[in-house]
GROMACS .gro file of C-alpha atoms in nm:
model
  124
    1UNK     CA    1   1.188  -1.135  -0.474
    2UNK     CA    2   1.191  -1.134  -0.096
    3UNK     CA    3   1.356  -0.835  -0.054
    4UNK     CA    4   1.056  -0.619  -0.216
    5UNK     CA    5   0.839  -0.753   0.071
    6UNK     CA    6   1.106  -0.615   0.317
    7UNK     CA    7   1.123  -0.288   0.114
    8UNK     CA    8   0.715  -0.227   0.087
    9UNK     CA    9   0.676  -0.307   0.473
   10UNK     CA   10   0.993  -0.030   0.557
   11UNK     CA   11   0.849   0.180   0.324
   12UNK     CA   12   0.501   0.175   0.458
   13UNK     CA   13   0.594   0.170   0.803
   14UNK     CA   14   0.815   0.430   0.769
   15UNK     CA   15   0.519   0.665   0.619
   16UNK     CA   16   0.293   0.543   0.883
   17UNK     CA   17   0.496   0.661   1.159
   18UNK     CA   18   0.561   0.984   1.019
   19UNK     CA   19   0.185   1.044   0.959
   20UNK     CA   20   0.152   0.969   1.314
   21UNK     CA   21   0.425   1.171   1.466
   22UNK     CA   22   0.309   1.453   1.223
   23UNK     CA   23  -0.044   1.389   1.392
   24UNK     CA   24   0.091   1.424   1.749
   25UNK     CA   25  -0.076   1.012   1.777
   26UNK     CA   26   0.020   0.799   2.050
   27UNK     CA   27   0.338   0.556   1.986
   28UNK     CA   28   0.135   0.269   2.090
   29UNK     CA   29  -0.130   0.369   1.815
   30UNK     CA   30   0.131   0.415   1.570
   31UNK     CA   31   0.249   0.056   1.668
   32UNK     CA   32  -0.060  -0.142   1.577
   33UNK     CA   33  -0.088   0.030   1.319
   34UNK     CA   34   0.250  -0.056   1.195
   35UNK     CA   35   0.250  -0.426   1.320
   36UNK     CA   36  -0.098  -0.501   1.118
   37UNK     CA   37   0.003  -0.327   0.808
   38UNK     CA   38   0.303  -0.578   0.799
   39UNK     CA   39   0.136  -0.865   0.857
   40UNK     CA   40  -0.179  -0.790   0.604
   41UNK     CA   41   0.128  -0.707   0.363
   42UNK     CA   42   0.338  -1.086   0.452
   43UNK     CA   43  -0.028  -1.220   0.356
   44UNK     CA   44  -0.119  -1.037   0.047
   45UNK     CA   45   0.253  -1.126  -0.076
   46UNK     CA   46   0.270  -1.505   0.048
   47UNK     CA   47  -0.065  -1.561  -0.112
   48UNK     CA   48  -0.026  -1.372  -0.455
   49UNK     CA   49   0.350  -1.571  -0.494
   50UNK     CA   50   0.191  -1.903  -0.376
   51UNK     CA   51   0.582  -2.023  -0.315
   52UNK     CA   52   0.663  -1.995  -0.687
   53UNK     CA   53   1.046  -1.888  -0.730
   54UNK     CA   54   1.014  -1.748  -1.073
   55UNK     CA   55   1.218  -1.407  -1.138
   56UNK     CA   56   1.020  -1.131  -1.299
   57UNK     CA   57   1.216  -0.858  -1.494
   58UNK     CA   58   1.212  -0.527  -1.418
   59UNK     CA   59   1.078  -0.410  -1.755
   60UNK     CA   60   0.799  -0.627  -1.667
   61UNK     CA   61   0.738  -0.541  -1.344
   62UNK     CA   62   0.719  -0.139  -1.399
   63UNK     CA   63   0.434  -0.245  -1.693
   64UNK     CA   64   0.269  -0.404  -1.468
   65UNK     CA   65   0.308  -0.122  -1.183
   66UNK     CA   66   0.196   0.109  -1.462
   67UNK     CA   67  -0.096  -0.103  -1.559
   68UNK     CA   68  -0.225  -0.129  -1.165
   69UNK     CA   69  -0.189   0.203  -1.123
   70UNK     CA   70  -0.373   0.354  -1.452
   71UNK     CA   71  -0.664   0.144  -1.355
   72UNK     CA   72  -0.671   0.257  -1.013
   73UNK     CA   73  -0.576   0.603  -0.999
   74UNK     CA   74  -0.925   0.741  -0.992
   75UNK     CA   75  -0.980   0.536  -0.669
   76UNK     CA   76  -0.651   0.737  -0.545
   77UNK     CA   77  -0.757   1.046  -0.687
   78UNK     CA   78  -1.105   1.024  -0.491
   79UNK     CA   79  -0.943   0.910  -0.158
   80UNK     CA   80  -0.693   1.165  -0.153
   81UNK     CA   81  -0.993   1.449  -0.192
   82UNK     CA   82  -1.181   1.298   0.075
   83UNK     CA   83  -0.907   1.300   0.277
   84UNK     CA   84  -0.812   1.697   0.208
   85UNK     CA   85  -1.203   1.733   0.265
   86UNK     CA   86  -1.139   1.599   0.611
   87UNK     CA   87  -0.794   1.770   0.689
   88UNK     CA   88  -1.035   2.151   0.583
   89UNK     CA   89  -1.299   1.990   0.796
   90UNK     CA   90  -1.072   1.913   1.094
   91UNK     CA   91  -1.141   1.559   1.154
   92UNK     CA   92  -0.989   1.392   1.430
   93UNK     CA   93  -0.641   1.287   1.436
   94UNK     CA   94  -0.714   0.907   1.416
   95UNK     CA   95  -0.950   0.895   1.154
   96UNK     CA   96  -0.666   1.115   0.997
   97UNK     CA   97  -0.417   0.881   1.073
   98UNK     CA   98  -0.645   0.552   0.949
   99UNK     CA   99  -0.741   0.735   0.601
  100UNK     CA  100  -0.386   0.790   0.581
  101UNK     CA  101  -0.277   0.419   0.628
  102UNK     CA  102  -0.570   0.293   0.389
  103UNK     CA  103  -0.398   0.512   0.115
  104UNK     CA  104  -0.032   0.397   0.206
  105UNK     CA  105  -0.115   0.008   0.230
  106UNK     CA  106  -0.347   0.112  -0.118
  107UNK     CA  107  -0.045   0.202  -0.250
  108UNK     CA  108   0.174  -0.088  -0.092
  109UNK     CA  109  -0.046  -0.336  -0.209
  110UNK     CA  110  -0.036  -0.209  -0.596
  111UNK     CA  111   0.370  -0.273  -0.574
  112UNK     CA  112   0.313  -0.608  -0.435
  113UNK     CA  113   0.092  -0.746  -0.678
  114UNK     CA  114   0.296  -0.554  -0.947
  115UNK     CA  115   0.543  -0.764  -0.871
  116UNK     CA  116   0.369  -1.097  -0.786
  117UNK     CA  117   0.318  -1.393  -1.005
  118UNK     CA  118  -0.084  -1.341  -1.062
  119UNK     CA  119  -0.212  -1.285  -1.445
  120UNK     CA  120  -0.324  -0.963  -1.471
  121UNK     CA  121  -0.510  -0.989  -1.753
  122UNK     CA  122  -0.856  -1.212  -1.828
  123UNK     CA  123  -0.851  -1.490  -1.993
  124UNK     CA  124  -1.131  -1.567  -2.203
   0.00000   0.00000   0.00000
């Protein structure tokens, strides 16, 4: 289970820097950005596991990964034209760079929780 924390922080960090050397943004910049995305990540995934060991099967987790991301893909959809809206507009490169990371730890975060022990559904 750990090692999907470990793969979601590369993962992200790996698109963050690239979005920021593709930006021509500062490697110091880049670092915060990097250093904070890994530590909101450790916290999202420490607190949606809670310390429970309990394996989850793939099947189940790519349900749940499609579940999470059918219900938010019009959020994705909408960020992703606001962001082209701001590319055509020529916004600058740091605002660039932080609408970028929302949509990468966005995205992050959906694998985490897709793979977390939290009920998705509501009980009524």
């Amino acid at each position: 289970m750990k090692y999907r924390l470990f793969l979601v922080i590369f993962l992200s960090s790996m698109l963050d820097i690239l979005l920021g050397t593709f930006l021509q943004i500062s490697n110091v910049s880049i670092g915060w950005i990097v250093l904070y995305s890994g530590l909101f990540e450790v916290g999202v995934f420490l607190l949606a596991n809670k310390g429970v060991t309990v394996k989850i099967k793939e099947v189940e987790i790519r349900n749940r990964f499609k579940f999470i991301f059918g219900k938010t893909l019009w959020f994705q959809i909408l960020l992703l034209i606001f962001l082209m809206v701001k590319l055509y507009l020529g916004l600058d490169a740091r605002l660039i760079l932080f609408y970028g990371y929302i949509f990468i730890v966005f995205n992050a975060l959906v694998y985490l929780l897709s793979t977390s022990q939290i009920n998705l559904t509501k009980k009524v």
